Amino acid sequence: MTNTISQKPSLHYLVRQPKVATQKPPLIILLHGVGSNEQNMFSFANALPDNFLVVSARGPVTLRENSYAWFQVQFTPEKSIINEEQAEKSRKEILKFIEDLKNVEDFDENQVYLMGFSQGGIMCYSVALTEPEKIKGIAAMSGRLLPEVKPLVADNERLKKLKIFVSHGTHDSVLKFQYALDAIDYLKSKKLQLEFHQYREDHTINSEMIADFVSWLRHTE
């Protein structure tokens, strides 16, 4: 079948093909934080399991040259104020991106994982908790669960197969550690399968976090 322009994914992305050839490899989609780009998360691609197709997507909101987001956010001393319309549009855009990827990449649609940092972690929650049939598991790293998404979250029966990895630095100065604790409490109330790791770190991803995620990933396949 010939791919037409309309079938191609609307989000710009980088791809690492599986290093181990299989007919339908599992897929990991990497989602960057606000002000970053697809190159940032793609730097972790070779640390991920060889049998995975790894895709790093660029957020649709342009902030400036080489700086993108999933939605605009204003940080105040009291709270973060988000552009709700952009956040919801990006949630739907990521779901569409997964569907469109099927036209250009080979992967097992029953083994789709999301790994996101900061705002990318926020989008992991937003996508997977609302459409759990499309996602096998997520890694929300230094993110938070948007209150605005909770009314859209699927019921417990639909969520029961979703697997979740959460990591957060106890010294996070951008998205406070309490956000992770609040998310964990909510996820537990939904009877979700989760693994939680905390680190004496600020707002970052380090090699220990990646190693913990890879270990979790291998146990979920």
PDB file of C-alpha atoms in Angstrom:
ATOM      1  CA  MET A   1       0.000   0.000   0.000  1.00  0.00           C
ATOM      2  CA  THR A   2       1.324   3.406  -0.915  1.00  0.00           C
ATOM      3  CA  ASN A   3       1.591   5.942   1.902  1.00  0.00           C
ATOM      4  CA  THR A   4       0.025   9.289   1.138  1.00  0.00           C
ATOM      5  CA  ILE A   5       0.942  12.564   2.802  1.00  0.00           C
ATOM      6  CA  SER A   6      -2.256  12.438   4.854  1.00  0.00           C
ATOM      7  CA  GLN A   7      -1.189   9.106   6.329  1.00  0.00           C
ATOM      8  CA  LYS A   8       2.145  10.350   7.601  1.00  0.00           C
ATOM      9  CA  PRO A   9       2.396  11.289  11.288  1.00  0.00           C
ATOM     10  CA  SER A  10       1.815  14.996  11.871  1.00  0.00           C
ATOM     11  CA  LEU A  11       4.401  15.171  14.675  1.00  0.00           C
ATOM     12  CA  HIS A  12       8.048  15.387  13.724  1.00  0.00           C
ATOM     13  CA  TYR A  13      10.001  12.473  15.200  1.00  0.00           C
ATOM     14  CA  LEU A  14      13.304  10.591  15.330  1.00  0.00           C
ATOM     15  CA  VAL A  15      13.457   6.809  15.179  1.00  0.00           C
ATOM     16  CA  ARG A  16      15.821   4.068  16.290  1.00  0.00           C
ATOM     17  CA  GLN A  17      14.984   0.813  14.615  1.00  0.00           C
ATOM     18  CA  PRO A  18      15.216  -2.370  16.702  1.00  0.00           C
ATOM     19  CA  LYS A  19      18.721  -3.785  16.886  1.00  0.00           C
ATOM     20  CA  VAL A  20      17.193  -7.263  17.057  1.00  0.00           C
ATOM     21  CA  ALA A  21      15.027  -8.016  14.040  1.00  0.00           C
ATOM     22  CA  THR A  22      11.469  -9.141  14.792  1.00  0.00           C
ATOM     23  CA  GLN A  23       8.345  -8.930  12.685  1.00  0.00           C
ATOM     24  CA  LYS A  24       6.356  -6.782  15.117  1.00  0.00           C
ATOM     25  CA  PRO A  25       8.617  -5.175  17.747  1.00  0.00           C
ATOM     26  CA  PRO A  26       7.296  -3.398  20.835  1.00  0.00           C
ATOM     27  CA  LEU A  27       7.288   0.392  20.609  1.00  0.00           C
ATOM     28  CA  ILE A  28       8.468   3.102  23.011  1.00  0.00           C
ATOM     29  CA  ILE A  29       7.491   6.698  22.295  1.00  0.00           C
ATOM     30  CA  LEU A  30       9.661   9.277  24.075  1.00  0.00           C
ATOM     31  CA  LEU A  31       8.041  12.586  25.084  1.00  0.00           C
ATOM     32  CA  HIS A  32      10.229  15.568  25.998  1.00  0.00           C
ATOM     33  CA  GLY A  33       9.668  18.345  28.516  1.00  0.00           C
ATOM     34  CA  VAL A  34       8.650  21.965  27.946  1.00  0.00           C
ATOM     35  CA  GLY A  35      11.242  24.033  26.116  1.00  0.00           C
ATOM     36  CA  SER A  36      13.105  20.971  24.870  1.00  0.00           C
ATOM     37  CA  ASN A  37      12.885  18.929  21.669  1.00  0.00           C
ATOM     38  CA  GLU A  38      12.951  15.395  20.312  1.00  0.00           C
ATOM     39  CA  GLN A  39      16.767  15.258  20.322  1.00  0.00           C
ATOM     40  CA  ASN A  40      16.859  15.514  24.107  1.00  0.00           C
ATOM     41  CA  MET A  41      14.962  12.324  24.881  1.00  0.00           C
ATOM     42  CA  PHE A  42      16.452  10.550  21.857  1.00  0.00           C
ATOM     43  CA  SER A  43      19.826  10.694  23.619  1.00  0.00           C
ATOM     44  CA  PHE A  44      18.534   7.812  25.788  1.00  0.00           C
ATOM     45  CA  ALA A  45      17.483   5.646  22.839  1.00  0.00           C
ATOM     46  CA  ASN A  46      20.521   3.372  22.795  1.00  0.00           C
ATOM     47  CA  ALA A  47      20.146   2.651  26.521  1.00  0.00           C
ATOM     48  CA  LEU A  48      16.739   1.099  25.844  1.00  0.00           C
ATOM     49  CA  PRO A  49      16.267  -2.612  25.052  1.00  0.00           C
ATOM     50  CA  ASP A  50      17.523  -3.700  21.632  1.00  0.00           C
ATOM     51  CA  ASN A  51      14.258  -5.365  20.625  1.00  0.00           C
ATOM     52  CA  PHE A  52      12.234  -2.134  20.840  1.00  0.00           C
ATOM     53  CA  LEU A  53      11.370   0.344  18.128  1.00  0.00           C
ATOM     54  CA  VAL A  54      12.179   3.704  19.734  1.00  0.00           C
ATOM     55  CA  VAL A  55      10.471   6.887  18.552  1.00  0.00           C
ATOM     56  CA  SER A  56      11.131  10.349  19.993  1.00  0.00           C
ATOM     57  CA  ALA A  57       8.372  12.848  19.172  1.00  0.00           C
ATOM     58  CA  ARG A  58       8.493  16.635  19.033  1.00  0.00           C
ATOM     59  CA  GLY A  59       5.811  18.622  20.837  1.00  0.00           C
ATOM     60  CA  PRO A  60       3.455  20.533  18.507  1.00  0.00           C
ATOM     61  CA  VAL A  61       3.765  23.924  20.258  1.00  0.00           C
ATOM     62  CA  THR A  62       6.732  26.021  19.095  1.00  0.00           C
ATOM     63  CA  LEU A  63       8.133  28.294  21.803  1.00  0.00           C
ATOM     64  CA  ARG A  64      11.210  29.466  19.874  1.00  0.00           C
ATOM     65  CA  GLU A  65      13.893  27.924  17.669  1.00  0.00           C
ATOM     66  CA  ASN A  66      14.580  24.310  18.729  1.00  0.00           C
ATOM     67  CA  SER A  67      12.279  24.773  21.726  1.00  0.00           C
ATOM     68  CA  TYR A  68       8.924  23.024  21.840  1.00  0.00           C
ATOM     69  CA  ALA A  69       6.163  22.030  24.233  1.00  0.00           C
ATOM     70  CA  TRP A  70       3.009  19.965  24.481  1.00  0.00           C
ATOM     71  CA  PHE A  71       1.292  22.974  26.008  1.00  0.00           C
ATOM     72  CA  GLN A  72       2.286  26.367  27.315  1.00  0.00           C
ATOM     73  CA  VAL A  73       2.621  26.764  31.059  1.00  0.00           C
ATOM     74  CA  GLN A  74       3.154  29.697  33.394  1.00  0.00           C
ATOM     75  CA  PHE A  75       4.950  28.998  36.667  1.00  0.00           C
ATOM     76  CA  THR A  76       3.867  31.034  39.688  1.00  0.00           C
ATOM     77  CA  PRO A  77       4.910  30.688  43.341  1.00  0.00           C
ATOM     78  CA  GLU A  78       1.507  29.168  44.125  1.00  0.00           C
ATOM     79  CA  LYS A  79       0.952  26.826  41.173  1.00  0.00           C
ATOM     80  CA  SER A  80       1.494  26.094  37.491  1.00  0.00           C
ATOM     81  CA  ILE A  81      -1.084  27.595  35.140  1.00  0.00           C
ATOM     82  CA  ILE A  82      -1.489  25.559  31.977  1.00  0.00           C
ATOM     83  CA  ASN A  83      -3.056  26.204  28.604  1.00  0.00           C
ATOM     84  CA  GLU A  84      -5.824  23.627  28.956  1.00  0.00           C
ATOM     85  CA  GLU A  85      -6.857  23.794  25.309  1.00  0.00           C
ATOM     86  CA  GLN A  86      -3.314  23.011  24.136  1.00  0.00           C
ATOM     87  CA  ALA A  87      -2.944  20.198  26.691  1.00  0.00           C
ATOM     88  CA  GLU A  88      -6.130  18.521  25.495  1.00  0.00           C
ATOM     89  CA  LYS A  89      -5.206  18.999  21.845  1.00  0.00           C
ATOM     90  CA  SER A  90      -1.803  17.389  22.453  1.00  0.00           C
ATOM     91  CA  ARG A  91      -3.411  14.458  24.273  1.00  0.00           C
ATOM     92  CA  LYS A  92      -5.484  13.761  21.163  1.00  0.00           C
ATOM     93  CA  GLU A  93      -2.520  14.469  18.880  1.00  0.00           C
ATOM     94  CA  ILE A  94      -0.374  11.812  20.573  1.00  0.00           C
ATOM     95  CA  LEU A  95      -3.162   9.250  20.187  1.00  0.00           C
ATOM     96  CA  LYS A  96      -3.461  10.154  16.501  1.00  0.00           C
ATOM     97  CA  PHE A  97       0.332   9.989  16.170  1.00  0.00           C
ATOM     98  CA  ILE A  98       0.296   6.376  17.392  1.00  0.00           C
ATOM     99  CA  GLU A  99      -2.343   5.484  14.815  1.00  0.00           C
ATOM    100  CA  ASP A 100      -0.491   7.290  12.008  1.00  0.00           C
ATOM    101  CA  LEU A 101       2.794   5.566  12.918  1.00  0.00           C
ATOM    102  CA  LYS A 102       1.212   2.275  11.876  1.00  0.00           C
ATOM    103  CA  ASN A 103       1.339   3.491   8.269  1.00  0.00           C
ATOM    104  CA  VAL A 104       5.096   4.088   8.275  1.00  0.00           C
ATOM    105  CA  GLU A 105       6.634   1.876  10.985  1.00  0.00           C
ATOM    106  CA  ASP A 106       6.215  -1.790  11.894  1.00  0.00           C
ATOM    107  CA  PHE A 107       5.400  -2.438  15.551  1.00  0.00           C
ATOM    108  CA  ASP A 108       3.105  -4.441  17.797  1.00  0.00           C
ATOM    109  CA  GLU A 109       0.139  -2.180  18.527  1.00  0.00           C
ATOM    110  CA  ASN A 110      -0.544  -4.217  21.673  1.00  0.00           C
ATOM    111  CA  GLN A 111       2.879  -3.317  23.073  1.00  0.00           C
ATOM    112  CA  VAL A 112       3.010   0.473  22.954  1.00  0.00           C
ATOM    113  CA  TYR A 113       4.821   2.256  25.803  1.00  0.00           C
ATOM    114  CA  LEU A 114       5.202   5.950  26.556  1.00  0.00           C
ATOM    115  CA  MET A 115       8.230   7.353  28.380  1.00  0.00           C
ATOM    116  CA  GLY A 116       8.084  11.040  29.231  1.00  0.00           C
ATOM    117  CA  PHE A 117      10.064  13.540  31.258  1.00  0.00           C
ATOM    118  CA  SER A 118       8.480  16.545  33.010  1.00  0.00           C
ATOM    119  CA  GLN A 119       5.744  17.795  30.664  1.00  0.00           C
ATOM    120  CA  GLY A 120       6.288  14.612  28.670  1.00  0.00           C
ATOM    121  CA  GLY A 121       5.512  12.668  31.852  1.00  0.00           C
ATOM    122  CA  ILE A 122       2.337  14.705  32.232  1.00  0.00           C
ATOM    123  CA  MET A 123       1.305  13.688  28.723  1.00  0.00           C
ATOM    124  CA  CYS A 124       2.023  10.029  29.531  1.00  0.00           C
ATOM    125  CA  TYR A 125      -0.583  10.148  32.284  1.00  0.00           C
ATOM    126  CA  SER A 126      -3.053  12.106  30.159  1.00  0.00           C
ATOM    127  CA  VAL A 127      -2.889   9.713  27.205  1.00  0.00           C
ATOM    128  CA  ALA A 128      -2.721   6.370  28.990  1.00  0.00           C
ATOM    129  CA  LEU A 129      -5.292   7.006  31.723  1.00  0.00           C
ATOM    130  CA  THR A 130      -7.892   8.184  29.216  1.00  0.00           C
ATOM    131  CA  GLU A 131      -7.241   5.587  26.486  1.00  0.00           C
ATOM    132  CA  PRO A 132      -5.679   2.590  28.287  1.00  0.00           C
ATOM    133  CA  GLU A 133      -6.548   0.178  25.479  1.00  0.00           C
ATOM    134  CA  LYS A 134      -3.995   1.958  23.280  1.00  0.00           C
ATOM    135  CA  ILE A 135      -1.107   1.861  25.773  1.00  0.00           C
ATOM    136  CA  LYS A 136       0.487  -1.098  27.556  1.00  0.00           C
ATOM    137  CA  GLY A 137       2.626   0.910  29.963  1.00  0.00           C
ATOM    138  CA  ILE A 138       4.057   4.324  30.768  1.00  0.00           C
ATOM    139  CA  ALA A 139       7.062   5.821  32.507  1.00  0.00           C
ATOM    140  CA  ALA A 140       6.193   9.201  34.018  1.00  0.00           C
ATOM    141  CA  MET A 141       9.499  10.771  35.025  1.00  0.00           C
ATOM    142  CA  SER A 142       9.400  13.956  37.105  1.00  0.00           C
ATOM    143  CA  GLY A 143       5.887  14.711  35.922  1.00  0.00           C
ATOM    144  CA  ARG A 144       2.475  15.284  37.437  1.00  0.00           C
ATOM    145  CA  LEU A 145      -1.111  14.261  36.881  1.00  0.00           C
ATOM    146  CA  LEU A 146      -3.229  17.164  35.643  1.00  0.00           C
ATOM    147  CA  PRO A 147      -6.447  17.704  37.644  1.00  0.00           C
ATOM    148  CA  GLU A 148      -8.047  18.738  34.351  1.00  0.00           C
ATOM    149  CA  VAL A 149      -7.608  15.184  33.017  1.00  0.00           C
ATOM    150  CA  LYS A 150      -9.234  13.349  35.912  1.00  0.00           C
ATOM    151  CA  PRO A 151     -12.810  13.736  34.592  1.00  0.00           C
ATOM    152  CA  LEU A 152     -11.680  11.969  31.399  1.00  0.00           C
ATOM    153  CA  VAL A 153      -9.943   9.033  33.112  1.00  0.00           C
ATOM    154  CA  ALA A 154     -11.240   5.592  32.158  1.00  0.00           C
ATOM    155  CA  ASP A 155     -12.997   3.368  34.675  1.00  0.00           C
ATOM    156  CA  ASN A 156     -11.082   0.828  36.758  1.00  0.00           C
ATOM    157  CA  GLU A 157     -12.086  -2.115  34.578  1.00  0.00           C
ATOM    158  CA  ARG A 158     -10.569  -0.505  31.487  1.00  0.00           C
ATOM    159  CA  LEU A 159      -7.450   0.542  33.416  1.00  0.00           C
ATOM    160  CA  LYS A 160      -6.658  -2.790  35.042  1.00  0.00           C
ATOM    161  CA  LYS A 161      -4.040  -3.942  32.485  1.00  0.00           C
ATOM    162  CA  LEU A 162      -2.153  -0.633  32.340  1.00  0.00           C
ATOM    163  CA  LYS A 163       1.343  -0.745  33.843  1.00  0.00           C
ATOM    164  CA  ILE A 164       2.959   2.375  35.297  1.00  0.00           C
ATOM    165  CA  PHE A 165       6.504   3.346  36.261  1.00  0.00           C
ATOM    166  CA  VAL A 166       6.907   6.607  38.199  1.00  0.00           C
ATOM    167  CA  SER A 167      10.218   8.257  39.049  1.00  0.00           C
ATOM    168  CA  HIS A 168      10.829  11.612  40.718  1.00  0.00           C
ATOM    169  CA  GLY A 169      13.609  13.507  42.433  1.00  0.00           C
ATOM    170  CA  THR A 170      12.974  14.364  46.075  1.00  0.00           C
ATOM    171  CA  HIS A 171      14.720  17.715  45.490  1.00  0.00           C
ATOM    172  CA  ASP A 172      12.849  18.602  42.297  1.00  0.00           C
ATOM    173  CA  SER A 173      12.690  22.405  42.076  1.00  0.00           C
ATOM    174  CA  VAL A 174      10.484  22.541  38.956  1.00  0.00           C
ATOM    175  CA  LEU A 175       7.736  19.987  39.592  1.00  0.00           C
ATOM    176  CA  LYS A 176       7.778  19.347  43.317  1.00  0.00           C
ATOM    177  CA  PHE A 177       8.139  15.838  44.723  1.00  0.00           C
ATOM    178  CA  GLN A 178       4.667  16.169  46.214  1.00  0.00           C
ATOM    179  CA  TYR A 179       3.242  15.941  42.693  1.00  0.00           C
ATOM    180  CA  ALA A 180       4.585  12.390  42.490  1.00  0.00           C
ATOM    181  CA  LEU A 181       3.074  11.460  45.851  1.00  0.00           C
ATOM    182  CA  ASP A 182      -0.283  12.922  44.847  1.00  0.00           C
ATOM    183  CA  ALA A 183      -0.225  10.987  41.565  1.00  0.00           C
ATOM    184  CA  ILE A 184       0.668   7.748  43.361  1.00  0.00           C
ATOM    185  CA  ASP A 185      -2.259   8.176  45.758  1.00  0.00           C
ATOM    186  CA  TYR A 186      -4.625   8.709  42.836  1.00  0.00           C
ATOM    187  CA  LEU A 187      -3.247   5.756  40.853  1.00  0.00           C
ATOM    188  CA  LYS A 188      -3.594   3.485  43.861  1.00  0.00           C
ATOM    189  CA  SER A 189      -7.204   4.590  44.255  1.00  0.00           C
ATOM    190  CA  LYS A 190      -7.742   3.346  40.689  1.00  0.00           C
ATOM    191  CA  LYS A 191      -6.175  -0.047  41.590  1.00  0.00           C
ATOM    192  CA  LEU A 192      -3.405   0.427  39.038  1.00  0.00           C
ATOM    193  CA  GLN A 193      -0.222  -1.632  38.735  1.00  0.00           C
ATOM    194  CA  LEU A 194       2.661   0.698  39.487  1.00  0.00           C
ATOM    195  CA  GLU A 195       6.290   0.887  40.487  1.00  0.00           C
ATOM    196  CA  PHE A 196       7.577   4.027  42.191  1.00  0.00           C
ATOM    197  CA  HIS A 197      11.209   5.135  42.453  1.00  0.00           C
ATOM    198  CA  GLN A 198      12.473   8.243  44.189  1.00  0.00           C
ATOM    199  CA  TYR A 199      15.961   9.726  44.023  1.00  0.00           C
ATOM    200  CA  ARG A 200      17.926  12.417  45.824  1.00  0.00           C
ATOM    201  CA  GLU A 201      17.928  14.523  42.670  1.00  0.00           C
ATOM    202  CA  ASP A 202      16.582  17.751  41.219  1.00  0.00           C
ATOM    203  CA  HIS A 203      14.582  17.918  37.948  1.00  0.00           C
ATOM    204  CA  THR A 204      16.577  15.514  35.789  1.00  0.00           C
ATOM    205  CA  ILE A 205      17.018  12.038  34.329  1.00  0.00           C
ATOM    206  CA  ASN A 206      20.182  10.173  35.256  1.00  0.00           C
ATOM    207  CA  SER A 207      21.635   6.752  34.435  1.00  0.00           C
ATOM    208  CA  GLU A 208      20.173   5.170  37.585  1.00  0.00           C
ATOM    209  CA  MET A 209      16.669   6.235  36.550  1.00  0.00           C
ATOM    210  CA  ILE A 210      17.144   4.814  33.069  1.00  0.00           C
ATOM    211  CA  ALA A 211      18.481   1.535  34.481  1.00  0.00           C
ATOM    212  CA  ASP A 212      15.484   1.238  36.826  1.00  0.00           C
ATOM    213  CA  PHE A 213      13.099   1.956  33.952  1.00  0.00           C
ATOM    214  CA  VAL A 214      14.759  -0.628  31.681  1.00  0.00           C
ATOM    215  CA  SER A 215      14.564  -3.231  34.448  1.00  0.00           C
ATOM    216  CA  TRP A 216      10.861  -2.485  34.893  1.00  0.00           C
ATOM    217  CA  LEU A 217      10.299  -2.565  31.149  1.00  0.00           C
ATOM    218  CA  ARG A 218      11.840  -6.020  30.789  1.00  0.00           C
ATOM    219  CA  HIS A 219       9.521  -7.342  33.476  1.00  0.00           C
ATOM    220  CA  THR A 220       6.401  -5.992  31.763  1.00  0.00           C
ATOM    221  CA  GLU A 221       6.976  -7.493  28.326  1.00  0.00           C
TER     222      GLU A 221
END
